[in-house]
mmCIF file of C-alpha atoms in Angstrom:
data_model
loop_
_atom_site.group_PDB
_atom_site.id
_atom_site.type_symbol
_atom_site.label_atom_id
_atom_site.label_comp_id
_atom_site.label_asym_id
_atom_site.label_seq_id
_atom_site.Cartn_x
_atom_site.Cartn_y
_atom_site.Cartn_z
ATOM 1 C CA MET T 1 40.582 38.388 101.768
ATOM 2 C CA TYR T 2 42.864 40.359 99.814
ATOM 3 C CA ASP T 3 41.605 42.259 96.592
ATOM 4 C CA VAL T 4 45.104 41.503 95.159
ATOM 5 C CA LEU T 5 48.041 39.714 96.325
ATOM 6 C CA ILE T 6 51.365 40.323 94.830
ATOM 7 C CA ILE T 7 53.909 37.619 95.088
ATOM 8 C CA GLY T 8 57.590 39.078 94.886
ATOM 9 C CA GLY T 9 59.401 42.414 96.320
ATOM 10 C CA GLY T 10 61.740 42.728 93.559
ATOM 11 C CA VAL T 11 61.406 45.474 90.871
ATOM 12 C CA SER T 12 58.102 44.146 88.952
ATOM 13 C CA GLY T 13 56.418 43.563 92.113
ATOM 14 C CA VAL T 14 57.046 46.581 94.173
ATOM 15 C CA SER T 15 56.517 48.751 91.030
ATOM 16 C CA CYS T 16 53.213 46.834 90.743
ATOM 17 C CA ALA T 17 52.346 47.688 94.468
ATOM 18 C CA LEU T 18 53.302 51.333 94.076
ATOM 19 C CA VAL T 19 50.982 52.181 91.353
ATOM 20 C CA LEU T 20 48.214 50.034 93.010
ATOM 21 C CA GLY T 21 48.843 51.925 96.447
ATOM 22 C CA SER T 22 49.022 55.275 94.536
ATOM 23 C CA ALA T 23 45.303 54.840 93.377
ATOM 24 C CA TYR T 24 43.979 54.930 97.190
ATOM 25 C CA THR T 25 42.076 58.512 96.231
ATOM 26 C CA LYS T 26 40.113 56.882 93.502
ATOM 27 C CA PRO T 27 36.808 55.827 94.453
ATOM 28 C CA PHE T 28 36.925 52.371 92.644
ATOM 29 C CA ALA T 29 40.456 51.622 94.747
ATOM 30 C CA SER T 30 39.915 53.365 98.307
ATOM 31 C CA ASN T 31 38.777 50.287 100.080
ATOM 32 C CA LYS T 32 40.993 47.652 98.434
ATOM 33 C CA LYS T 33 42.989 45.374 100.422
ATOM 34 C CA ILE T 34 46.608 45.081 98.882
ATOM 35 C CA GLY T 35 49.077 42.546 100.023
ATOM 36 C CA LEU T 36 52.774 42.197 98.900
ATOM 37 C CA ILE T 37 54.893 38.746 99.814
ATOM 38 C CA ALA T 38 58.192 40.362 99.546
ATOM 39 C CA HIS T 39 60.679 37.178 99.902
ATOM 40 C CA GLN T 40 63.027 39.653 98.139
ATOM 41 C CA LYS T 41 66.380 37.797 99.233
ATOM 42 C CA ALA T 42 65.972 35.734 96.240
ATOM 43 C CA SER T 43 65.953 38.593 93.777
ATOM 44 C CA SER T 44 68.676 38.897 91.285
ATOM 45 C CA LEU T 45 68.722 42.447 91.977
ATOM 46 C CA GLN T 46 70.731 41.905 94.985
ATOM 47 C CA ASN T 47 74.198 41.705 93.161
ATOM 48 C CA GLY T 48 73.550 44.468 90.518
ATOM 49 C CA VAL T 49 75.066 47.870 90.191
ATOM 50 C CA TYR T 50 72.711 50.113 88.252
ATOM 51 C CA ASN T 51 74.206 52.936 85.909
ATOM 52 C CA ASN T 52 71.642 52.767 83.014
ATOM 53 C CA ALA T 53 68.140 53.087 84.700
ATOM 54 C CA TYR T 54 66.086 56.236 84.194
ATOM 55 C CA GLY T 55 65.604 58.181 87.400
ATOM 56 C CA ILE T 56 68.130 56.149 89.480
ATOM 57 C CA PRO T 57 71.609 57.605 90.422
ATOM 58 C CA PRO T 58 74.571 56.002 88.786
ATOM 59 C CA GLY T 59 76.484 53.240 90.822
ATOM 60 C CA LYS T 60 73.278 52.657 92.781
ATOM 61 C CA LEU T 61 73.234 48.821 94.279
ATOM 62 C CA GLY T 62 70.443 46.954 93.696
ATOM 63 C CA SER T 63 70.438 45.752 97.370
ATOM 64 C CA GLU T 64 69.995 49.274 98.300
ATOM 65 C CA LEU T 65 66.957 49.643 95.870
ATOM 66 C CA LEU T 66 65.425 46.749 97.314
ATOM 67 C CA ASP T 67 65.302 48.163 100.791
ATOM 68 C CA GLU T 68 64.712 51.870 99.515
ATOM 69 C CA SER T 69 61.611 50.518 97.350
ATOM 70 C CA LEU T 70 59.844 48.793 100.250
ATOM 71 C CA GLU T 71 60.719 51.708 102.445
ATOM 72 C CA HIS T 72 59.164 54.124 100.006
ATOM 73 C CA LEU T 73 56.038 51.875 99.766
ATOM 74 C CA GLN T 74 55.590 51.782 103.524
ATOM 75 C CA GLN T 75 56.105 55.309 103.841
ATOM 76 C CA LEU T 76 53.642 56.724 101.248
ATOM 77 C CA TYR T 77 51.131 53.657 100.991
ATOM 78 C CA PRO T 78 50.781 52.165 104.301
ATOM 79 C CA HIS T 79 47.636 50.755 103.440
ATOM 80 C CA VAL T 80 49.802 47.892 101.349
ATOM 81 C CA THR T 81 50.389 45.170 103.626
ATOM 82 C CA PRO T 82 53.775 43.573 103.346
ATOM 83 C CA ILE T 83 54.350 40.108 104.133
ATOM 84 C CA GLU T 84 57.931 39.350 104.998
ATOM 85 C CA LYS T 85 60.208 36.145 104.935
ATOM 86 C CA GLU T 86 57.477 34.006 103.529
ATOM 87 C CA LYS T 87 57.901 31.948 100.260
ATOM 88 C CA VAL T 88 54.746 30.709 98.347
ATOM 89 C CA VAL T 89 54.666 27.150 97.663
ATOM 90 C CA LYS T 90 51.227 26.502 96.290
ATOM 91 C CA ILE T 91 48.327 28.341 94.678
ATOM 92 C CA GLU T 92 44.689 26.979 94.169
ATOM 93 C CA GLY T 93 41.379 27.973 93.590
ATOM 94 C CA SER T 94 39.867 30.493 91.020
ATOM 95 C CA VAL T 95 39.262 34.076 90.311
ATOM 96 C CA GLY T 96 37.911 35.787 93.189
ATOM 97 C CA ASN T 97 38.676 33.132 95.515
ATOM 98 C CA PHE T 98 42.201 32.133 95.419
ATOM 99 C CA THR T 99 44.233 30.441 98.345
ATOM 100 C CA ILE T 100 48.048 31.078 98.310
ATOM 101 C CA VAL T 101 49.998 28.640 100.613
ATOM 102 C CA THR T 102 53.435 29.767 101.911
ATOM 103 C CA ASN T 103 55.887 28.034 103.906
ATOM 104 C CA LYS T 104 54.264 29.639 107.255
ATOM 105 C CA ASN T 105 50.552 30.701 106.412
ATOM 106 C CA LYS T 106 47.518 30.448 104.165
ATOM 107 C CA TYR T 107 46.309 33.660 102.492
ATOM 108 C CA HIS T 108 43.047 34.113 100.316
ATOM 109 C CA SER T 109 42.799 36.542 97.473
ATOM 110 C CA LYS T 110 40.486 37.525 94.618
ATOM 111 C CA LEU T 111 43.441 38.392 92.287
ATOM 112 C CA ILE T 112 47.094 37.444 92.164
ATOM 113 C CA VAL T 113 50.353 38.894 90.526
ATOM 114 C CA ILE T 114 53.529 36.794 90.254
ATOM 115 C CA ALA T 115 56.618 38.955 90.256
ATOM 116 C CA ILE T 116 59.361 36.387 90.880
ATOM 117 C CA GLY T 117 62.436 35.584 88.870
ATOM 118 C CA SER T 118 62.692 33.470 85.686
ATOM 119 C CA GLY T 119 65.259 31.011 86.935
ATOM 120 C CA SER T 120 64.359 27.028 87.154
ATOM 121 C CA PRO T 121 62.975 25.195 88.571
ATOM 122 C CA PHE T 122 59.531 26.993 89.146
ATOM 123 C CA LEU T 123 58.569 25.972 92.569
ATOM 124 C CA ILE T 124 54.918 27.180 93.018
ATOM 125 C CA GLU T 125 52.501 24.185 92.964
ATOM 126 C CA GLY T 126 49.307 24.812 90.890
ATOM 127 C CA LEU T 127 50.740 26.723 87.930
ATOM 128 C CA GLU T 128 53.243 23.975 86.447
ATOM 129 C CA THR T 129 51.350 23.446 83.316
ATOM 130 C CA TYR T 130 51.936 27.333 82.436
ATOM 131 C CA VAL T 131 55.817 26.917 82.550
ATOM 132 C CA ILE T 132 57.633 27.122 79.058
ATOM 133 C CA PRO T 133 61.020 27.988 78.149
ATOM 134 C CA HIS T 134 62.020 31.543 78.216
ATOM 135 C CA LYS T 135 61.248 33.030 74.816
ATOM 136 C CA LYS T 136 63.746 35.882 74.951
ATOM 137 C CA ALA T 137 66.496 34.282 77.032
ATOM 138 C CA LEU T 138 67.021 30.863 75.059
ATOM 139 C CA ALA T 139 70.726 30.820 75.416
ATOM 140 C CA ILE T 140 70.687 31.281 79.097
ATOM 141 C CA LYS T 141 70.240 27.893 80.808
ATOM 142 C CA ASN T 142 66.970 26.860 82.917
ATOM 143 C CA ARG T 143 65.302 30.345 82.184
ATOM 144 C CA ILE T 144 61.682 29.778 82.084
ATOM 145 C CA GLN T 145 58.515 32.002 81.721
ATOM 146 C CA LEU T 146 54.673 31.600 82.541
ATOM 147 C CA GLN T 147 52.702 31.276 79.348
ATOM 148 C CA ASN T 148 50.729 34.442 79.254
ATOM 149 C CA ASP T 149 48.633 37.006 77.038
ATOM 150 C CA ASP T 150 49.899 40.485 77.760
ATOM 151 C CA HIS T 151 50.632 39.461 81.406
ATOM 152 C CA LEU T 152 47.386 37.439 81.994
ATOM 153 C CA VAL T 153 48.283 33.772 82.724
ATOM 154 C CA LYS T 154 44.518 32.818 83.361
ATOM 155 C CA PRO T 155 41.547 34.713 84.815
ATOM 156 C CA GLY T 156 42.543 36.321 87.987
ATOM 157 C CA ILE T 157 46.531 35.566 87.824
ATOM 158 C CA TYR T 158 48.905 38.041 86.304
ATOM 159 C CA VAL T 159 52.838 37.607 85.888
ATOM 160 C CA CYS T 160 55.303 40.261 85.345
ATOM 161 C CA GLY T 161 59.003 41.082 85.017
ATOM 162 C CA THR T 162 61.302 38.468 83.552
ATOM 163 C CA LEU T 163 58.843 35.428 84.322
ATOM 164 C CA ALA T 164 56.411 37.005 82.112
ATOM 165 C CA GLY T 165 59.016 36.632 79.192
ATOM 166 C CA HIS T 166 60.668 40.102 79.260
ATOM 167 C CA ARG T 167 64.293 40.735 79.132
ATOM 168 C CA SER T 168 66.261 40.887 82.413
ATOM 169 C CA GLN T 169 66.464 44.903 82.628
ATOM 170 C CA LEU T 170 65.707 46.970 85.508
ATOM 171 C CA SER T 171 63.398 49.591 83.478
ATOM 172 C CA ILE T 172 61.607 46.770 81.532
ATOM 173 C CA ALA T 173 60.811 45.138 85.035
ATOM 174 C CA ALA T 174 59.482 48.224 86.226
ATOM 175 C CA GLY T 175 57.346 49.177 83.517
ATOM 176 C CA SER T 176 55.841 45.492 83.360
ATOM 177 C CA GLY T 177 54.779 45.539 87.015
ATOM 178 C CA ALA T 178 53.318 49.118 86.291
ATOM 179 C CA SER T 179 51.341 47.706 83.478
ATOM 180 C CA VAL T 180 50.066 44.917 85.394
ATOM 181 C CA ALA T 181 48.799 47.531 87.948
ATOM 182 C CA GLY T 182 46.902 49.424 85.292
ATOM 183 C CA ASP T 183 45.210 46.321 84.132
ATOM 184 C CA VAL T 184 44.120 45.679 87.685
ATOM 185 C CA LEU T 185 42.954 49.011 88.484
ATOM 186 C CA THR T 186 40.979 49.284 84.985
ATOM 187 C CA LEU T 187 39.261 46.041 85.994
ATOM 188 C CA TRP T 188 38.453 47.662 89.615
ATOM 189 C CA ASN T 189 36.980 50.569 87.593
ATOM 190 C CA ASP T 190 34.745 48.196 85.554
ATOM 191 C CA GLY T 191 36.764 48.021 82.714
ATOM 192 C CA ASN T 192 37.207 52.195 82.107
ATOM 193 C CA HIS T 193 40.767 52.868 81.444
ATOM 194 C CA VAL T 194 42.789 54.096 84.326
ATOM 195 C CA GLN T 195 46.031 56.072 84.749
ATOM 196 C CA VAL T 196 47.472 57.316 88.208
ATOM 197 C CA HIS T 197 49.703 60.417 88.168
ATOM 198 C CA ASP T 198 50.395 62.872 90.756
ATOM 199 C CA ALA T 199 50.501 66.531 89.934
ATOM 200 C CA ILE T 200 52.235 69.625 91.215
ATOM 201 C CA ASN T 201 49.532 71.946 92.419
ATOM 202 C CA LYS T 202 49.975 75.529 90.896
#
């Protein structure tokens, strides 16, 4: 049983995992089991070249970012479990006891974060009723999003990145994933606001 399972290894998904992973020193997060289904080959990031993202050297390839971000996650936060080369096909259950079915396995999690792209069709069975046309990309054919209230689709299921209705921009996706992580950490901390920052010891 995972405490949270993140579906998607692109910008928003890995950003969410990094913030959640970095909270391991907090008493309320120290024993939490975090998983990341990183089916990143489907990410639109693969074909990008980035010159306008804060903190990223100009000319950085999206394909490099995908690999480097997952390496970063595993190097600093090895307690976050990567699940690679699997694709989620179905979600069932309710908050506290979800079942996530992939093309290879079944997993169980108390919370779910969906961080996949906004291209149509949406292929995860169990959430079809939440699929709506993308509100900020109406001019782009077949763009969809999941209906949500500040990233929350329904109790226990969050969405981030373009599938949450945000514009397709690396910085926005990263912030969206980090925002969801903050909400999850706050939930784990009995509703008390949480922010996680590392500091230089002087």
